[in-house]
PDB file of C-alpha atoms in Angstrom:
ATOM      1  CA  MET A   1      -3.142 -12.918  20.343  1.00  0.00           C
ATOM      2  CA  THR A   2      -2.138 -11.233  17.048  1.00  0.00           C
ATOM      3  CA  LYS A   3      -4.282  -8.393  15.804  1.00  0.00           C
ATOM      4  CA  CYS A   4      -5.730  -9.034  12.389  1.00  0.00           C
ATOM      5  CA  ILE A   5      -4.030  -6.658   9.963  1.00  0.00           C
ATOM      6  CA  ARG A   6      -6.165  -5.162   7.167  1.00  0.00           C
ATOM      7  CA  PHE A   7      -4.551  -4.332   3.826  1.00  0.00           C
ATOM      8  CA  LEU A   8      -6.232  -2.536   0.887  1.00  0.00           C
ATOM      9  CA  LEU A   9      -4.393  -2.691  -2.497  1.00  0.00           C
ATOM     10  CA  ALA A  10      -5.653  -0.495  -5.316  1.00  0.00           C
ATOM     11  CA  ASP A  11      -4.199  -1.762  -8.598  1.00  0.00           C
ATOM     12  CA  ASP A  12      -5.715  -2.438 -12.006  1.00  0.00           C
ATOM     13  CA  ASP A  13      -3.247  -5.190 -12.848  1.00  0.00           C
ATOM     14  CA  ALA A  14      -5.161  -8.388 -11.962  1.00  0.00           C
ATOM     15  CA  ASP A  15      -1.946 -10.558 -12.009  1.00  0.00           C
ATOM     16  CA  ASP A  16      -0.201  -8.187  -9.546  1.00  0.00           C
ATOM     17  CA  VAL A  17      -3.251  -8.204  -7.282  1.00  0.00           C
ATOM     18  CA  SER A  18      -3.304 -12.018  -7.302  1.00  0.00           C
ATOM     19  CA  ILE A  19       0.410 -12.315  -6.505  1.00  0.00           C
ATOM     20  CA  PHE A  20       0.213  -9.693  -3.774  1.00  0.00           C
ATOM     21  CA  LYS A  21      -2.767 -11.459  -2.156  1.00  0.00           C
ATOM     22  CA  GLU A  22      -1.108 -14.959  -2.320  1.00  0.00           C
ATOM     23  CA  VAL A  23       2.133 -13.693  -0.843  1.00  0.00           C
ATOM     24  CA  LEU A  24       0.308 -11.754   1.914  1.00  0.00           C
ATOM     25  CA  GLN A  25      -1.712 -14.860   2.792  1.00  0.00           C
ATOM     26  CA  GLU A  26       1.554 -16.874   3.020  1.00  0.00           C
ATOM     27  CA  VAL A  27       3.426 -14.418   5.226  1.00  0.00           C
ATOM     28  CA  SER A  28       0.505 -13.257   7.289  1.00  0.00           C
ATOM     29  CA  PRO A  29      -2.381 -15.809   7.126  1.00  0.00           C
ATOM     30  CA  SER A  30      -4.666 -13.887   9.463  1.00  0.00           C
ATOM     31  CA  ALA A  31      -4.454 -10.731   7.347  1.00  0.00           C
ATOM     32  CA  ASN A  32      -7.618  -9.256   5.870  1.00  0.00           C
ATOM     33  CA  PHE A  33      -7.121  -8.355   2.223  1.00  0.00           C
ATOM     34  CA  MET A  34      -9.279  -6.043   0.145  1.00  0.00           C
ATOM     35  CA  ALA A  35      -8.592  -5.130  -3.502  1.00  0.00           C
ATOM     36  CA  ALA A  36      -9.788  -2.197  -5.737  1.00  0.00           C
ATOM     37  CA  ALA A  37      -9.274  -1.900  -9.441  1.00  0.00           C
ATOM     38  CA  ASP A  38      -8.716   1.851  -9.251  1.00  0.00           C
ATOM     39  CA  GLY A  39      -8.709   4.784  -6.913  1.00  0.00           C
ATOM     40  CA  GLN A  40     -12.349   5.468  -7.140  1.00  0.00           C
ATOM     41  CA  GLU A  41     -13.224   1.901  -6.188  1.00  0.00           C
ATOM     42  CA  ALA A  42     -10.829   2.159  -3.250  1.00  0.00           C
ATOM     43  CA  LEU A  43     -12.580   5.227  -1.944  1.00  0.00           C
ATOM     44  CA  GLU A  44     -15.982   3.485  -2.343  1.00  0.00           C
ATOM     45  CA  ILE A  45     -14.696   0.534  -0.386  1.00  0.00           C
ATOM     46  CA  LEU A  46     -13.446   2.795   2.391  1.00  0.00           C
ATOM     47  CA  LYS A  47     -16.761   4.749   2.523  1.00  0.00           C
ATOM     48  CA  HIS A  48     -18.558   1.351   3.212  1.00  0.00           C
ATOM     49  CA  GLN A  49     -16.110   0.433   6.012  1.00  0.00           C
ATOM     50  CA  GLN A  50     -17.343   3.237   8.320  1.00  0.00           C
ATOM     51  CA  THR A  51     -14.809   2.487  11.184  1.00  0.00           C
ATOM     52  CA  ASN A  52     -13.057  -0.857  10.240  1.00  0.00           C
ATOM     53  CA  PHE A  53     -10.560   0.881   8.030  1.00  0.00           C
ATOM     54  CA  PRO A  54      -7.504  -0.831   6.675  1.00  0.00           C
ATOM     55  CA  ASP A  55      -4.277  -0.556   8.594  1.00  0.00           C
ATOM     56  CA  ILE A  56      -2.393   0.194   5.364  1.00  0.00           C
ATOM     57  CA  ILE A  57      -3.189   1.107   1.794  1.00  0.00           C
ATOM     58  CA  PHE A  58      -1.078   0.313  -1.252  1.00  0.00           C
ATOM     59  CA  LEU A  59      -1.801   2.359  -4.332  1.00  0.00           C
ATOM     60  CA  ALA A  60      -0.644   1.851  -7.911  1.00  0.00           C
ATOM     61  CA  LEU A  61       0.082   5.059  -9.728  1.00  0.00           C
ATOM     62  CA  THR A  62      -1.653   4.553 -13.126  1.00  0.00           C
ATOM     63  CA  MET A  63      -5.213   3.261 -12.968  1.00  0.00           C
ATOM     64  CA  PRO A  64      -8.424   3.933 -14.954  1.00  0.00           C
ATOM     65  CA  ARG A  65     -11.047   6.279 -13.596  1.00  0.00           C
ATOM     66  CA  MET A  66      -8.916   7.595 -10.653  1.00  0.00           C
ATOM     67  CA  SER A  67      -5.166   7.522 -10.495  1.00  0.00           C
ATOM     68  CA  GLY A  68      -3.138   6.622  -7.402  1.00  0.00           C
ATOM     69  CA  LYS A  69      -2.162  10.245  -7.128  1.00  0.00           C
ATOM     70  CA  GLU A  70      -5.700  11.436  -7.236  1.00  0.00           C
ATOM     71  CA  CYS A  71      -6.760   8.776  -4.675  1.00  0.00           C
ATOM     72  CA  LEU A  72      -3.875   9.791  -2.373  1.00  0.00           C
ATOM     73  CA  THR A  73      -5.003  13.380  -2.502  1.00  0.00           C
ATOM     74  CA  ALA A  74      -8.554  12.337  -1.582  1.00  0.00           C
ATOM     75  CA  LEU A  75      -7.368  10.098   1.217  1.00  0.00           C
ATOM     76  CA  LYS A  76      -5.167  12.754   2.791  1.00  0.00           C
ATOM     77  CA  SER A  77      -7.900  15.442   2.595  1.00  0.00           C
ATOM     78  CA  ASP A  78     -10.396  13.204   4.424  1.00  0.00           C
ATOM     79  CA  ALA A  79     -10.422  13.524   8.227  1.00  0.00           C
ATOM     80  CA  GLN A  80     -11.316   9.881   8.797  1.00  0.00           C
ATOM     81  CA  LEU A  81      -8.862   8.428   6.268  1.00  0.00           C
ATOM     82  CA  GLN A  82      -5.850  10.709   6.452  1.00  0.00           C
ATOM     83  CA  ARG A  83      -4.143   8.707   9.163  1.00  0.00           C
ATOM     84  CA  ILE A  84      -4.038   5.489   7.269  1.00  0.00           C
ATOM     85  CA  PRO A  85      -0.473   4.990   5.974  1.00  0.00           C
ATOM     86  CA  VAL A  86      -0.311   4.922   2.266  1.00  0.00           C
ATOM     87  CA  ILE A  87       2.439   3.206   0.269  1.00  0.00           C
ATOM     88  CA  MET A  88       2.730   3.909  -3.476  1.00  0.00           C
ATOM     89  CA  TYR A  89       3.221   0.480  -5.112  1.00  0.00           C
ATOM     90  CA  THR A  90       4.183   0.826  -8.722  1.00  0.00           C
ATOM     91  CA  THR A  91       6.353   0.041 -11.683  1.00  0.00           C
ATOM     92  CA  SER A  92       7.534   3.593 -11.819  1.00  0.00           C
ATOM     93  CA  SER A  93      10.829   4.830 -10.399  1.00  0.00           C
ATOM     94  CA  GLN A  94      10.489   8.405 -11.804  1.00  0.00           C
ATOM     95  CA  SER A  95      11.772  11.041  -9.462  1.00  0.00           C
ATOM     96  CA  LYS A  96       8.730  13.307 -10.390  1.00  0.00           C
ATOM     97  CA  ASP A  97       6.329  10.566  -9.257  1.00  0.00           C
ATOM     98  CA  ILE A  98       8.262   9.975  -6.001  1.00  0.00           C
ATOM     99  CA  GLU A  99       8.402  13.671  -5.173  1.00  0.00           C
ATOM    100  CA  GLU A 100       4.782  14.387  -5.972  1.00  0.00           C
ATOM    101  CA  THR A 101       3.399  11.405  -3.982  1.00  0.00           C
ATOM    102  CA  MET A 102       5.643  12.038  -0.999  1.00  0.00           C
ATOM    103  CA  GLN A 103       4.556  15.688  -0.932  1.00  0.00           C
ATOM    104  CA  LYS A 104       0.931  14.588  -1.101  1.00  0.00           C
ATOM    105  CA  GLY A 105       1.405  12.452   1.973  1.00  0.00           C
ATOM    106  CA  ALA A 106       2.541   8.920   0.933  1.00  0.00           C
ATOM    107  CA  LEU A 107       4.583   7.301   3.584  1.00  0.00           C
ATOM    108  CA  CYS A 108       6.754   5.351   1.121  1.00  0.00           C
ATOM    109  CA  PHE A 109       7.234   4.702  -2.535  1.00  0.00           C
ATOM    110  CA  ILE A 110       7.957   1.086  -3.572  1.00  0.00           C
ATOM    111  CA  THR A 111       8.654  -0.112  -7.052  1.00  0.00           C
ATOM    112  CA  LYS A 112       7.006  -3.478  -7.551  1.00  0.00           C
ATOM    113  CA  PRO A 113       9.559  -6.164  -6.764  1.00  0.00           C
ATOM    114  CA  SER A 114      10.939  -8.302  -9.618  1.00  0.00           C
ATOM    115  CA  SER A 115      10.698 -11.546  -7.478  1.00  0.00           C
ATOM    116  CA  VAL A 116       8.174 -13.165  -5.324  1.00  0.00           C
ATOM    117  CA  ASN A 117      10.778 -13.787  -2.633  1.00  0.00           C
ATOM    118  CA  GLU A 118      11.477 -10.017  -2.485  1.00  0.00           C
ATOM    119  CA  LEU A 119       7.734  -9.294  -2.168  1.00  0.00           C
ATOM    120  CA  LYS A 120       7.559 -11.847   0.651  1.00  0.00           C
ATOM    121  CA  THR A 121      10.375 -10.106   2.481  1.00  0.00           C
ATOM    122  CA  ILE A 122       8.653  -6.639   2.077  1.00  0.00           C
ATOM    123  CA  LEU A 123       5.146  -7.860   3.056  1.00  0.00           C
ATOM    124  CA  SER A 124       6.452  -9.911   5.950  1.00  0.00           C
ATOM    125  CA  SER A 125       8.245  -6.882   7.421  1.00  0.00           C
ATOM    126  CA  ILE A 126       5.353  -4.592   6.876  1.00  0.00           C
ATOM    127  CA  SER A 127       2.868  -7.060   8.431  1.00  0.00           C
ATOM    128  CA  GLN A 128       5.026  -7.456  11.497  1.00  0.00           C
ATOM    129  CA  ASN A 129       5.530  -3.651  11.896  1.00  0.00           C
ATOM    130  CA  VAL A 130       2.235  -2.040  10.713  1.00  0.00           C
ATOM    131  CA  HIS A 131       1.171  -1.462  14.321  1.00  0.00           C
ATOM    132  CA  GLY A 132       4.690  -0.661  15.474  1.00  0.00           C
ATOM    133  CA  ASN A 133       7.363   1.472  13.990  1.00  0.00           C
ATOM    134  CA  LEU A 134       6.388   1.159  10.282  1.00  0.00           C
ATOM    135  CA  GLU A 135       8.547   4.109   9.215  1.00  0.00           C
ATOM    136  CA  ARG A 136      11.692   2.473  10.733  1.00  0.00           C
ATOM    137  CA  CYS A 137      10.803  -0.825   9.121  1.00  0.00           C
ATOM    138  CA  LEU A 138      10.458   0.799   5.711  1.00  0.00           C
ATOM    139  CA  ARG A 139      13.812   2.685   6.066  1.00  0.00           C
ATOM    140  CA  THR A 140      15.463  -0.652   6.980  1.00  0.00           C
ATOM    141  CA  LEU A 141      13.884  -2.307   3.947  1.00  0.00           C
ATOM    142  CA  SER A 142      15.067   0.547   1.699  1.00  0.00           C
ATOM    143  CA  ASP A 143      18.624  -0.057   2.894  1.00  0.00           C
ATOM    144  CA  THR A 144      18.615  -3.798   2.671  1.00  0.00           C
ATOM    145  CA  SER A 145      16.180  -4.691  -0.137  1.00  0.00           C
ATOM    146  CA  ASN A 146      16.944  -5.149  -3.820  1.00  0.00           C
ATOM    147  CA  THR A 147      13.692  -3.472  -4.543  1.00  0.00           C
ATOM    148  CA  PHE A 148      13.655   0.370  -5.121  1.00  0.00           C
ATOM    149  CA  ILE A 149      12.127   1.822  -1.968  1.00  0.00           C
ATOM    150  CA  VAL A 150      12.055   5.567  -1.055  1.00  0.00           C
ATOM    151  CA  CYS A 151      10.817   6.743   2.379  1.00  0.00           C
TER     152      CYS A 151
END
């Protein structure tokens, strides 16, 4: 029996959220998907989860109310939430953003893919490895993907 994988995406771009959700449902139909429009809403969702936390969190960098960087800092300073892997999922590929988020505890930095097929490949691999060797999976994706991925 496959364990249900729980994803949380914090992104203020409704189109990107919709595409992410559709692709995730296609590659992992049993996945549980939660979305937040900004970092503050993501933290509010997590506070209401109590123990049923997501297996992985994707954070956009630039969002209203609370940015991805601010949310990442809050996540990594919370004893209950700090173990959840966080992937920065953004349009940026600025070295300053990469360095800063990796230092704050992000597992990986992924620039949003330019094609749905590329997103399918990424989400499929992550879904299959979120409870296994996620870091190795992400390193393999960074070597083989056309998408900009830094781990």
